[in-house]
């Protein structure tokens, strides 16, 4: 049954055969640490994958549980001496499974008809928000619409009392944010030319963080153009739709146009910047786009990666904003959650955000234990498996509570929303903030960190 | 196949979502770190002693075999449910119940990771001594099952030296306590009997462990040699001089290369062997001891000596050692560890003959050993995808165990007997010896339900169901 399809997995036989079943991946897998299921850890996935290739099992719905339960966080590979690429095996499985059994029509529609087109996205999401406000959200949820567009959004619906009145793209256009600052810092003959990549998460959910990013870029003297990009394609890729992800990559390269007008393409979304850097891999066999994919990847920077070397050269930072309890002498205790797609296992951006935070006056930086362990947001994961995602998040919150931070900083909208949910559930007096919000609050002297309108990302007041 | 009726009874004890019986799920419990497979009939997750008792009672009533499973990192097929039995998954019982500093002990559940014991104790200045190389990924329950050892066991002893008492669910479901607080318990030493019984006499549900104060000072050094003989002779000389270093670990060139390829621990690639020597204890006298050890290394033609100056340097040396198995796994798709022990003085000769066996079978070998204990771990490289490789590697492993027995040693150091080495028991025990062991098993488990087909050879021949 379907053996010709499974043969698509055969090229990965060498990869999976490297797994010696030593179990070293187990303690690092966030999913396993929550469910204790062997099928959810890399060793179990690899065993099933191998059985599939060897004909010891058949491709059926029972196998899905194992391969669905993966955050693609690569913690297993990092702990694995032969470095088995379980994330690639999972993606290959998802793709093969979808080819064999088909994708839901709606998913196909969204991947092909919506995500590539920012204007359509905007209308649909606006409509969904309106539905939510009119109490129609259950309808929308039933249609699975939001899940499919971007699972982060549905999760966000649970969190957000209110929705942004305007999306980031509109707000930035109105306020002229992103124009070069008068306070250009000493950095060379001409201002750095930055293409600002708008991630769906900031655009539709957390525009105030996006504004902080733009403001921070302006303050360090960059001249910023807001890119007309569509979804980077990571959610599509995560569902195992490689073809869909490839066409989104091509589409974005086209939308960005001539790259020579930029010195860097910057995003504060760890997932977007991480995925842009994977475009060359994705388009390796595409003669038309491969060169441009390389070019784009080479100039892509995460926010902290871009800002870190420049920050050292900016003018003095303003005095620190007061700690939440108003005591001006107490340092603001800041900690950092490392997004999977930004950190050691994807982009290798590890020291930069920490260095930035440590450089802020009046900040006491404390390293979060297991800072690089996934928070459970991970694309579709928190929608497909809310309970498991909740368990992963609870573990993260235990760590946050234990070190007693005032502010929990990160660099990814999905993580921001997830962590915000976490501090609220755990009732922690902790603010959750995008890293640019902290940088900006220091250079303007306002306490912006996590103080967005609704306090959604804050814990107990 | 386990009858639906029985599955329902199990679900009544632990909840339906804690009973797995779909084939896809069972296939993720058909293996451990050894190379055979056996599909269980069901997997049951337990969360308390009462649940373990309840589950075992049902299985005992139905005469269905069962096996407790920790993290499945054992290297001898110990958790394979031969004959389609039920896997009892202990992972969720992972609580540290009590840390009792004045009495230097801690009470834990079996699912706690070995390394987490020391992590929990560290703030108080204590630790748990036995440190298998797999300590991040293996459970204390599995350590008790296998009587696990590790680099520091040369000085501090293996798991059995650190277990003071156990709560055990017997094969009929009754929960009992063995041992307790004191060092010498009245009556039979049933704790000692249970440790290393590989899940064949009962299921351990609580463990009372001895804990130690973190040593005041530690000194770690790397000694580099041009011949294995010189390295081995150093080990013998150190022991003969009455010194008790915390560790005496050896790695041969193949392992050094592999470690350097995978993590650049800083071992010289052209060395024939390196020793990792560690002293620990009181600060006073440490320098003199180190001097004395260095002298002994020099007397045995050491080429280079490096003493770790910082905690980072020390960590780097240990990272290389603890990652050795893993690093070797990059050399070939699969490896098999032959875990045997020989008298220390016969190490050089044994290693030479292990090399001969390796050449004869055409399967490369990398050597890493707890040299202080004479415990060698030749890692035999092969490709588990090839049926003929699998046959040859098992035969080569057996020959190496026979070699250890012939050298006056034994067929297991610390990885247990399990399924892998049940037959090899005959190399060191005669029928009478084995009968005595069977009596113990029969006394605890007359129906042969508790991890059947392990440890004792004739029990292996009675069962089938494993497939290579
Ligand atoms: C890379 C690598 C390195 C290793 N290095 C070492 C080393 O240095 N030293 C060493 O000694 N071992 C080593 N091992 C082997 C293995 O890690 C140990 O045997 C460990 O003790 C197994 O623990 P586990 O939790 O994985 O137990 P499992 O493999 O799950 O079980 C082991 C045995 O214990 C029994 N058992 C498990 N839980 C219980 C319980 N609650 N009650 C009763 N019986 C139980 C099982 O039935 C089985 O027979 C290594 C393994 C690997 C893969
Ligand atoms: S994936 Fe890697 S770490 Fe996990 S069991 Fe396999 S070899 Fe070991
Ligand atoms: S990628 Fe992450 S979630 Fe997936 S198996 Fe590996 S460690 Fe677990």
Tab-separated table of N, CA and C in Angstrom, chain A residues 46-124:
chain	number	residue	atom	x	y	z
A	46	UNK	N	12.496	8.035	15.215
A	46	UNK	CA	13.454	7.406	14.317
A	46	UNK	C	13.166	5.918	14.161
A	47	UNK	N	12.762	5.284	15.241
A	47	UNK	CA	12.462	3.846	15.178
A	47	UNK	C	11.296	3.608	14.226
A	48	UNK	N	10.255	4.430	14.340
A	48	UNK	CA	9.091	4.254	13.466
A	48	UNK	C	9.450	4.559	12.015
A	49	UNK	N	10.227	5.597	11.849
A	49	UNK	CA	10.640	5.984	10.494
A	49	UNK	C	11.422	4.827	9.856
A	50	UNK	N	12.316	4.268	10.648
A	50	UNK	CA	13.119	3.168	10.130
A	50	UNK	C	12.234	1.966	9.807
A	51	UNK	N	11.290	1.672	10.696
A	51	UNK	CA	10.372	0.571	10.426
A	51	UNK	C	9.606	0.796	9.127
A	52	UNK	N	9.259	2.046	8.891
A	52	UNK	CA	8.525	2.379	7.679
A	52	UNK	C	9.377	2.080	6.441
A	53	UNK	N	10.629	2.508	6.484
A	53	UNK	CA	11.507	2.280	5.343
A	53	UNK	C	11.765	0.788	5.162
A	54	UNK	N	11.879	0.077	6.278
A	54	UNK	CA	12.196	-1.343	6.182
A	54	UNK	C	10.952	-2.203	5.979
A	55	UNK	N	9.803	-1.558	5.886
A	55	UNK	CA	8.580	-2.321	5.647
A	55	UNK	C	8.054	-3.035	6.877
A	56	UNK	N	8.506	-2.614	8.052
A	56	UNK	CA	8.037	-3.247	9.288
A	56	UNK	C	6.735	-2.620	9.781
A	57	UNK	N	6.377	-1.512	9.154
A	57	UNK	CA	5.092	-0.902	9.502
A	57	UNK	C	4.568	-0.214	8.249
A	58	UNK	N	3.306	0.128	8.265
A	58	UNK	CA	2.726	0.787	7.096
A	58	UNK	C	2.369	2.222	7.449
A	59	UNK	N	2.287	3.013	6.392
A	59	UNK	CA	1.946	4.422	6.575
A	59	UNK	C	0.458	4.510	6.894
A	60	UNK	N	0.135	4.751	8.123
A	60	UNK	CA	-1.280	4.914	8.433
A	60	UNK	C	-1.466	5.970	9.516
A	61	UNK	N	-2.708	6.191	9.839
A	61	UNK	CA	-3.042	7.313	10.708
A	61	UNK	C	-2.421	7.166	12.099
A	62	UNK	N	-2.189	5.906	12.525
A	62	UNK	CA	-1.623	5.691	13.859
A	62	UNK	C	-0.214	6.260	14.001
A	63	UNK	N	0.494	6.348	12.884
A	63	UNK	CA	1.865	6.857	12.963
A	63	UNK	C	1.886	8.379	13.165
A	64	UNK	N	0.776	8.992	12.835
A	64	UNK	CA	0.795	10.464	12.855
A	64	UNK	C	1.068	11.043	14.225
A	65	UNK	N	0.516	10.418	15.236
A	65	UNK	CA	0.659	10.938	16.591
A	65	UNK	C	2.124	11.244	16.901
A	66	UNK	N	2.972	10.305	16.552
A	66	UNK	CA	4.388	10.463	16.845
A	66	UNK	C	4.995	11.652	16.085
A	67	UNK	N	4.709	11.739	14.793
A	67	UNK	CA	5.355	12.771	13.987
A	67	UNK	C	4.669	14.133	14.127
A	68	UNK	N	3.410	14.121	14.573
A	68	UNK	CA	2.746	15.389	14.877
A	68	UNK	C	3.328	16.014	16.141
A	69	UNK	N	3.743	15.153	17.053
A	69	UNK	CA	4.258	15.654	18.329
A	69	UNK	C	5.720	16.041	18.207
A	70	UNK	N	5.978	17.062	17.423
A	70	UNK	CA	7.358	17.522	17.291
A	70	UNK	C	7.350	19.024	17.110
A	71	UNK	N	8.190	19.697	17.859
A	71	UNK	CA	8.301	21.149	17.795
A	71	UNK	C	9.311	21.596	16.742
A	72	UNK	N	9.999	20.625	16.142
A	72	UNK	CA	11.082	20.929	15.204
A	72	UNK	C	12.128	21.833	15.866
A	73	UNK	N	12.312	21.630	17.167
A	73	UNK	CA	13.191	22.528	17.914
A	73	UNK	C	14.657	22.108	17.841
A	74	UNK	N	14.900	20.904	17.345
A	74	UNK	CA	16.262	20.382	17.152
A	74	UNK	C	17.037	20.145	18.445
A	75	UNK	N	16.373	20.177	19.583
A	75	UNK	CA	17.101	19.907	20.823
A	75	UNK	C	17.654	18.480	20.799
A	76	UNK	N	16.927	17.577	20.180
A	76	UNK	CA	17.391	16.183	20.108
A	76	UNK	C	18.704	16.116	19.334
A	77	UNK	N	18.744	16.768	18.184
A	77	UNK	CA	19.941	16.711	17.345
A	77	UNK	C	21.141	17.294	18.087
A	78	UNK	N	20.891	18.351	18.856
A	78	UNK	CA	21.995	18.976	19.589
A	78	UNK	C	22.550	18.044	20.652
A	79	UNK	N	21.713	17.154	21.191
A	79	UNK	CA	22.167	16.249	22.252
A	79	UNK	C	22.697	14.935	21.679
A	80	UNK	N	22.574	14.777	20.382
A	80	UNK	CA	22.833	13.479	19.745
A	80	UNK	C	24.222	13.467	19.134
A	81	UNK	N	25.048	12.515	19.521
A	81	UNK	CA	26.412	12.505	18.989
A	81	UNK	C	26.460	12.302	17.486
A	82	UNK	N	25.760	11.313	16.946
A	82	UNK	CA	25.752	11.263	15.477
A	82	UNK	C	24.897	12.363	14.860
A	83	UNK	N	24.321	13.221	15.689
A	83	UNK	CA	23.558	14.390	15.206
A	83	UNK	C	22.480	14.005	14.200
A	84	UNK	N	21.703	13.005	14.534
A	84	UNK	CA	20.625	12.578	13.637
A	84	UNK	C	19.649	13.736	13.452
A	85	UNK	N	19.333	14.039	12.195
A	85	UNK	CA	18.448	15.169	11.887
A	85	UNK	C	16.981	14.742	11.976
A	86	UNK	N	16.537	14.523	13.179
A	86	UNK	CA	15.160	14.076	13.363
A	86	UNK	C	14.161	15.089	12.808
A	87	UNK	N	14.482	16.380	12.886
A	87	UNK	CA	13.537	17.369	12.341
A	87	UNK	C	13.301	17.128	10.852
A	88	UNK	N	14.360	16.769	10.131
A	88	UNK	CA	14.198	16.504	8.700
A	88	UNK	C	13.373	15.244	8.461
A	89	UNK	N	13.554	14.258	9.332
A	89	UNK	CA	12.769	13.033	9.203
A	89	UNK	C	11.291	13.340	9.445
A	90	UNK	N	11.033	14.175	10.430
A	90	UNK	CA	9.650	14.530	10.744
A	90	UNK	C	9.013	15.268	9.560
A	91	UNK	N	9.751	16.226	9.009
A	91	UNK	CA	9.209	16.976	7.871
A	91	UNK	C	8.961	16.051	6.683
A	92	UNK	N	9.894	15.141	6.450
A	92	UNK	CA	9.728	14.206	5.335
A	92	UNK	C	8.509	13.322	5.568
A	93	UNK	N	8.331	12.922	6.801
A	93	UNK	CA	7.151	12.109	7.099
A	93	UNK	C	5.883	12.907	6.832
A	94	UNK	N	5.848	14.139	7.335
A	94	UNK	CA	4.634	14.944	7.165
A	94	UNK	C	4.321	15.146	5.689
A	95	UNK	N	5.366	15.372	4.912
A	95	UNK	CA	5.159	15.583	3.489
A	95	UNK	C	4.625	14.306	2.832
A	96	UNK	N	5.270	13.194	3.151
A	96	UNK	CA	4.857	11.927	2.558
A	96	UNK	C	3.428	11.596	2.955
A	97	UNK	N	3.119	11.857	4.199
A	97	UNK	CA	1.782	11.557	4.690
A	97	UNK	C	0.739	12.392	3.933
A	98	UNK	N	1.048	13.665	3.761
A	98	UNK	CA	0.099	14.541	3.079
A	98	UNK	C	-0.044	14.136	1.614
A	99	UNK	N	1.038	13.709	1.010
A	99	UNK	CA	0.950	13.274	-0.378
A	99	UNK	C	0.088	12.026	-0.515
A	100	UNK	N	0.217	11.166	0.480
A	100	UNK	CA	-0.515	9.915	0.425
A	100	UNK	C	-2.001	10.124	0.718
A	101	UNK	N	-2.286	10.916	1.730
A	101	UNK	CA	-3.676	11.042	2.165
A	101	UNK	C	-4.299	12.388	1.810
A	102	UNK	N	-3.527	13.263	1.217
A	102	UNK	CA	-4.070	14.549	0.815
A	102	UNK	C	-4.087	15.553	1.957
A	103	UNK	N	-4.170	16.809	1.595
A	103	UNK	CA	-4.287	17.872	2.592
A	103	UNK	C	-5.723	18.340	2.628
A	104	UNK	N	-6.161	18.801	3.788
A	104	UNK	CA	-7.501	19.389	3.834
A	104	UNK	C	-7.586	20.526	2.813
A	105	UNK	N	-8.739	20.615	2.163
A	105	UNK	CA	-8.912	21.623	1.116
A	105	UNK	C	-8.581	23.020	1.631
A	106	UNK	N	-9.076	23.287	2.823
A	106	UNK	CA	-8.879	24.624	3.377
A	106	UNK	C	-7.394	24.936	3.535
A	107	UNK	N	-6.666	23.932	4.014
A	107	UNK	CA	-5.237	24.131	4.209
A	107	UNK	C	-4.584	24.477	2.867
A	108	UNK	N	-5.002	23.723	1.836
A	108	UNK	CA	-4.431	23.977	0.511
A	108	UNK	C	-4.759	25.386	0.055
A	109	UNK	N	-6.017	25.755	0.245
A	109	UNK	CA	-6.447	27.087	-0.164
A	109	UNK	C	-5.611	28.167	0.503
A	110	UNK	N	-5.419	27.990	1.795
A	110	UNK	CA	-4.701	29.018	2.540
A	110	UNK	C	-3.237	29.063	2.139
A	111	UNK	N	-2.613	27.860	2.066
A	111	UNK	CA	-1.192	27.825	1.712
A	111	UNK	C	-0.953	28.429	0.337
A	112	UNK	N	-1.861	28.130	-0.598
A	112	UNK	CA	-1.607	28.563	-1.980
A	112	UNK	C	-2.294	29.883	-2.334
A	113	UNK	N	-3.451	30.111	-1.722
A	113	UNK	CA	-4.248	31.257	-2.167
A	113	UNK	C	-4.185	32.466	-1.249
A	114	UNK	N	-3.683	32.274	-0.051
A	114	UNK	CA	-3.757	33.374	0.909
A	114	UNK	C	-2.373	33.857	1.373
A	115	UNK	N	-1.601	32.929	1.910
A	115	UNK	CA	-0.315	33.329	2.485
A	115	UNK	C	0.582	34.095	1.516
A	116	UNK	N	0.596	33.729	0.251
A	116	UNK	CA	1.496	34.467	-0.645
A	116	UNK	C	1.046	35.907	-0.904
A	117	UNK	N	-0.158	36.286	-0.482
A	117	UNK	CA	-0.682	37.602	-0.867
A	117	UNK	C	-1.008	38.455	0.361
A	118	UNK	N	-0.106	39.353	0.730
A	118	UNK	CA	-0.289	40.160	1.945
A	118	UNK	C	-1.627	40.902	1.964
A	119	UNK	N	-2.083	41.384	0.819
A	119	UNK	CA	-3.327	42.152	0.819
A	119	UNK	C	-4.522	41.273	1.174
A	120	UNK	N	-4.531	40.088	0.590
A	120	UNK	CA	-5.629	39.170	0.905
A	120	UNK	C	-5.570	38.752	2.368
A	121	UNK	N	-4.385	38.503	2.836
A	121	UNK	CA	-4.195	38.100	4.242
A	121	UNK	C	-4.813	39.141	5.168
A	122	UNK	N	-4.493	40.382	4.850
A	122	UNK	CA	-4.935	41.486	5.688
A	122	UNK	C	-6.457	41.501	5.782
A	123	UNK	N	-7.108	41.349	4.624
A	123	UNK	CA	-8.578	41.381	4.605
A	123	UNK	C	-9.162	40.224	5.399
A	124	UNK	N	-8.598	39.038	5.173
A	124	UNK	CA	-9.163	37.857	5.816
A	124	UNK	C	-8.974	37.927	7.324
